[in-house]
PDB file of C-alpha atoms in Angstrom:
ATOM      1  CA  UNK A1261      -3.719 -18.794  17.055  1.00  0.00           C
ATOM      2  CA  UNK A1262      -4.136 -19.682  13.459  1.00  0.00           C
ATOM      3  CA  UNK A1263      -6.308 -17.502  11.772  1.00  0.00           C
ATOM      4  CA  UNK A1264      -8.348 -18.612   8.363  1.00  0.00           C
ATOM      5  CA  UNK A1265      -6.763 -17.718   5.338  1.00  0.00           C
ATOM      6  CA  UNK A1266      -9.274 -17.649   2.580  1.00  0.00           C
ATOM      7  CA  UNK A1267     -12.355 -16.301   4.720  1.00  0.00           C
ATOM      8  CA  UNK A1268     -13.709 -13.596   2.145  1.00  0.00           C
ATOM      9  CA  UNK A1269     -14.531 -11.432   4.555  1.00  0.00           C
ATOM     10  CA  UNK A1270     -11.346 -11.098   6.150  1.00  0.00           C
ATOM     11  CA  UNK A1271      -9.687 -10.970   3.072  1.00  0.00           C
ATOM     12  CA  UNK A1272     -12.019  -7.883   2.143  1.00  0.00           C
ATOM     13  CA  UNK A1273     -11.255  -6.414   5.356  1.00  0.00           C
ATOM     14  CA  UNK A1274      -7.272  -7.257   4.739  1.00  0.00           C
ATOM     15  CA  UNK A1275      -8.081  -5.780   1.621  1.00  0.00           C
ATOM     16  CA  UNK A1276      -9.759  -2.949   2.764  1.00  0.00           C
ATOM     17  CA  UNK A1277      -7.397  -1.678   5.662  1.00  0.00           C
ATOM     18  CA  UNK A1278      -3.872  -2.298   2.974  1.00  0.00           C
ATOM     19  CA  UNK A1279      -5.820   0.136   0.682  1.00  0.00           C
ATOM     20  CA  UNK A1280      -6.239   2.552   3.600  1.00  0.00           C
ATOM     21  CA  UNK A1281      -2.982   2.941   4.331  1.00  0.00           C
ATOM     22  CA  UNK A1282      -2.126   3.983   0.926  1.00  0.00           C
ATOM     23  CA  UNK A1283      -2.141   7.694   1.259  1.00  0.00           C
ATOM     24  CA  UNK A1284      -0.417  10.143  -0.509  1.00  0.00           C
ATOM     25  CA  UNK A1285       2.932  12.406   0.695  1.00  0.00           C
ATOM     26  CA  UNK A1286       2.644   9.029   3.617  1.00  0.00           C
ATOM     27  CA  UNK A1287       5.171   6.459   2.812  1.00  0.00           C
ATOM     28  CA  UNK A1288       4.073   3.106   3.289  1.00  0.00           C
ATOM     29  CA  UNK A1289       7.021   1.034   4.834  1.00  0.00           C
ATOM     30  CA  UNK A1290       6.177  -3.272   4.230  1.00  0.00           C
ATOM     31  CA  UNK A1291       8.469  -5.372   6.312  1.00  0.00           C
ATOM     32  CA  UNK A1292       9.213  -8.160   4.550  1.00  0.00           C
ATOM     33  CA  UNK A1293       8.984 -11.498   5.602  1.00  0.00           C
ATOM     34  CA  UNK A1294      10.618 -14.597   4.048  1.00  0.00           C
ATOM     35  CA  UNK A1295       8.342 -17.402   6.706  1.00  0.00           C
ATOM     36  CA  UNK A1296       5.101 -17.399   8.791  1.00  0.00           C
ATOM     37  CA  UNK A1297       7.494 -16.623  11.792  1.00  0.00           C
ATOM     38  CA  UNK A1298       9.244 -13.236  10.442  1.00  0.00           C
ATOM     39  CA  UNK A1299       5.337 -12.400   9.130  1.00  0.00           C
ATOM     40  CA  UNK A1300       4.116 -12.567  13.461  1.00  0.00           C
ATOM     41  CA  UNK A1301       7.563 -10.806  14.985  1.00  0.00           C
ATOM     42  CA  UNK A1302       6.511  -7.762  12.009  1.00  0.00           C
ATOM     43  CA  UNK A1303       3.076  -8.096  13.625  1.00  0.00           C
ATOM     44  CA  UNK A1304       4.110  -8.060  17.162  1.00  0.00           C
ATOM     45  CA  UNK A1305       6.456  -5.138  16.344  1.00  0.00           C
ATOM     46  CA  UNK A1306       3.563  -3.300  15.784  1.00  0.00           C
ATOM     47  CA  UNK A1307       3.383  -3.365  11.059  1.00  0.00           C
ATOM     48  CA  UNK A1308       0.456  -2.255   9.944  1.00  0.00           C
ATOM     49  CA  UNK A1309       1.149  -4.745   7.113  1.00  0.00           C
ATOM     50  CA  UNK A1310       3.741  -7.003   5.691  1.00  0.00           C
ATOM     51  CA  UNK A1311       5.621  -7.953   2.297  1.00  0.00           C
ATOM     52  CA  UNK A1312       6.348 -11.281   1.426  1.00  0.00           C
ATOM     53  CA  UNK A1313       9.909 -11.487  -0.080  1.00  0.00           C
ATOM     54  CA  UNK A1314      10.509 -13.735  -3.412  1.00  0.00           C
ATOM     55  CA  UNK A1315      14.069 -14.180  -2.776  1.00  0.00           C
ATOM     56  CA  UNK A1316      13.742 -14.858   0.737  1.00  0.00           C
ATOM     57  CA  UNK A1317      10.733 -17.301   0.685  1.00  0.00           C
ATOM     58  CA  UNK A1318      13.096 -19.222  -1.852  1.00  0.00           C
ATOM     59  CA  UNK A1319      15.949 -19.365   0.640  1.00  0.00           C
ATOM     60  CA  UNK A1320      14.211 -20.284   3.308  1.00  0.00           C
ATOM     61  CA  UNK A1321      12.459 -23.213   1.331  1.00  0.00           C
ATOM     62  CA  UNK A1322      16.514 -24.139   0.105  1.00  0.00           C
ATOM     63  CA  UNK A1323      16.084 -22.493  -3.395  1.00  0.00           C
ATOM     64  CA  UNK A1324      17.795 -19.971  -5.165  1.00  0.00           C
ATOM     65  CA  UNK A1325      16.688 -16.889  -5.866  1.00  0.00           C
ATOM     66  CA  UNK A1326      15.526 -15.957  -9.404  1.00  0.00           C
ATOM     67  CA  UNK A1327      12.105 -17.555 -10.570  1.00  0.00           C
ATOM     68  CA  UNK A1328      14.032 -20.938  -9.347  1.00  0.00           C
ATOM     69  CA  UNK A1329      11.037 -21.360  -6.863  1.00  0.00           C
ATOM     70  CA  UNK A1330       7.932 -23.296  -8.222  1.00  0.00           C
ATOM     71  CA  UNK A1331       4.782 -21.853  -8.055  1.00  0.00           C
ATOM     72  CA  UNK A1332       3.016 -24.350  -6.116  1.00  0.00           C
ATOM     73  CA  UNK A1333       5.504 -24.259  -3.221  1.00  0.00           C
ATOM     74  CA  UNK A1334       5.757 -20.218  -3.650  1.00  0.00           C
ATOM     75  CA  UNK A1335       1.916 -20.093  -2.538  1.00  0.00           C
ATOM     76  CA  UNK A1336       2.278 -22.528   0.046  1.00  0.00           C
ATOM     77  CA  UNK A1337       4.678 -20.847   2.003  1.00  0.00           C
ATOM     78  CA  UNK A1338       2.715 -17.559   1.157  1.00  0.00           C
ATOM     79  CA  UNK A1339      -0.571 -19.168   2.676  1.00  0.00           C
ATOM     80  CA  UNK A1340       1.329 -20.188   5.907  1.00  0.00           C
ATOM     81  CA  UNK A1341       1.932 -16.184   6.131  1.00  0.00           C
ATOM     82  CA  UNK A1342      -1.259 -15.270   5.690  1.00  0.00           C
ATOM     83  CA  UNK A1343      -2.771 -17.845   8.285  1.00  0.00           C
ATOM     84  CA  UNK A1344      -0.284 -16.815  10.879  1.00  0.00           C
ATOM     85  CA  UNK A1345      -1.084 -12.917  10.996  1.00  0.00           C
ATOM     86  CA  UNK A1346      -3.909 -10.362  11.014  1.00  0.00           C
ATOM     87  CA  UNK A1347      -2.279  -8.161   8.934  1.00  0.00           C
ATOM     88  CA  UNK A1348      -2.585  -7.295   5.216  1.00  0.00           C
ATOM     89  CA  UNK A1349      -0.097  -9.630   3.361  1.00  0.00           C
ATOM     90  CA  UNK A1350       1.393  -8.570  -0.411  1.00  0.00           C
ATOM     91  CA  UNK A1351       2.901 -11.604  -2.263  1.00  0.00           C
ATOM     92  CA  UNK A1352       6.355 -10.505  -4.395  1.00  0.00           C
ATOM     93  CA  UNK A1353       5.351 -13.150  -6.863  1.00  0.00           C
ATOM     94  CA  UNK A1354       8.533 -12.821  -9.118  1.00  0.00           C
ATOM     95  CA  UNK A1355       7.160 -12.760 -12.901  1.00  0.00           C
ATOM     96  CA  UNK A1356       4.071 -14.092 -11.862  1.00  0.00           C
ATOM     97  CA  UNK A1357       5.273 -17.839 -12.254  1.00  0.00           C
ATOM     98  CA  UNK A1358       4.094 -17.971 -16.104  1.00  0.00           C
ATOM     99  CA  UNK A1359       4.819 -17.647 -19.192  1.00  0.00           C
ATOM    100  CA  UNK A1360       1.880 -15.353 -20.799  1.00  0.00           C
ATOM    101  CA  UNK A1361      -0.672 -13.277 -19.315  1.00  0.00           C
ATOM    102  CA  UNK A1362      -3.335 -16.183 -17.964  1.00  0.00           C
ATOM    103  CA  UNK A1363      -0.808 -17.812 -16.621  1.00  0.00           C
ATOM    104  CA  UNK A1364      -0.036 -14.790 -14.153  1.00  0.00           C
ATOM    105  CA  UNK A1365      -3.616 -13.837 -14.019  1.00  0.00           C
ATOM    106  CA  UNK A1366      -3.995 -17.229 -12.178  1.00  0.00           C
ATOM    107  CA  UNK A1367      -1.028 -16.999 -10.100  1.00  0.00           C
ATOM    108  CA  UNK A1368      -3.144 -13.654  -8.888  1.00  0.00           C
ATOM    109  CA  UNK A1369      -6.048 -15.861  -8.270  1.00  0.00           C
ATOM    110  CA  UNK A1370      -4.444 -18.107  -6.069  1.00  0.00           C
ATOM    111  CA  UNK A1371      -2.122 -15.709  -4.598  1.00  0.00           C
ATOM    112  CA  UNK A1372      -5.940 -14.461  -3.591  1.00  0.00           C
ATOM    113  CA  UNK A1373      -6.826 -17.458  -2.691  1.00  0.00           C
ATOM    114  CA  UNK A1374      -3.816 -17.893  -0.539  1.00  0.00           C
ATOM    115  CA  UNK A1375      -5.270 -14.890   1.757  1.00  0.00           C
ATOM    116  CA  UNK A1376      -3.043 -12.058   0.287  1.00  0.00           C
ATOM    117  CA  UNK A1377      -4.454  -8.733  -0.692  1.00  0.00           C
ATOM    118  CA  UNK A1378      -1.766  -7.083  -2.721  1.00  0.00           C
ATOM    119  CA  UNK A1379       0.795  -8.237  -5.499  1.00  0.00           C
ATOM    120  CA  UNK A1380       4.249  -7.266  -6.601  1.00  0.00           C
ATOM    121  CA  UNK A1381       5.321  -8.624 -10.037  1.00  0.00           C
ATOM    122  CA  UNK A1382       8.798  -8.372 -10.571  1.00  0.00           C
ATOM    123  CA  UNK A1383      10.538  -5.897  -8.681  1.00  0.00           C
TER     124      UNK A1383
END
């Protein structure tokens, strides 16, 4: 079942339970997924939430790794993760696809937008 992806209520509730299991001396381990299918078998194995993965969403999409991967098809593949699982979702965005500071800040928005909760910028 396909679940909505920009619902701002789930997403505050997504956002809510990722903060949650932030917790100090409590390692939080993020299985990462590079496709909407690896995103459901970490649900189904029982994550509490999942990672996307910059270098493998670009291999799975054909691309190399490396901020090869355009934005625009970055947060596509990042929505189809969020709309296939319950689970809080953090987007490895590389650099933030941009060049200066608003351009990252609204790669943040629409990583939002796209259902995640958290970001990683450059790992």
């Amino acid at each position: 079942m396909t679940k909505p992806n920009a619902d701002t209520n789930t997403l505050r509730g997504r956002a809510l339970a990722f903060r949650a299991l932030h917790v100090p001396g409590r390692p939080l381990v993020l299985p990462n997924a590079w496709d909407a299918m690896s995103a459901r078998l970490a649900e189904e194995a029982g994550a509490a939430a999942v990672a996307t993965t910059s270098a493998g969403l670009a291999w799975a999409l054909g691309e190399a790794d490396g901020d090869r991967l355009d934005r625009d098809r970055a947060l596509a593949a990042l929505a189809r993760v969020t709309a296939v699982t319950g689970l809080p979702v953090s987007a490895d965005i590389e650099g933030g696809y941009a060049k200066d500071a608003a351009g990252v800040a609204a790669t943040v928005r629409a990583v939002l937008a796209a259902g995640a909760v958290g970001v990683n910028i450059e790992d």
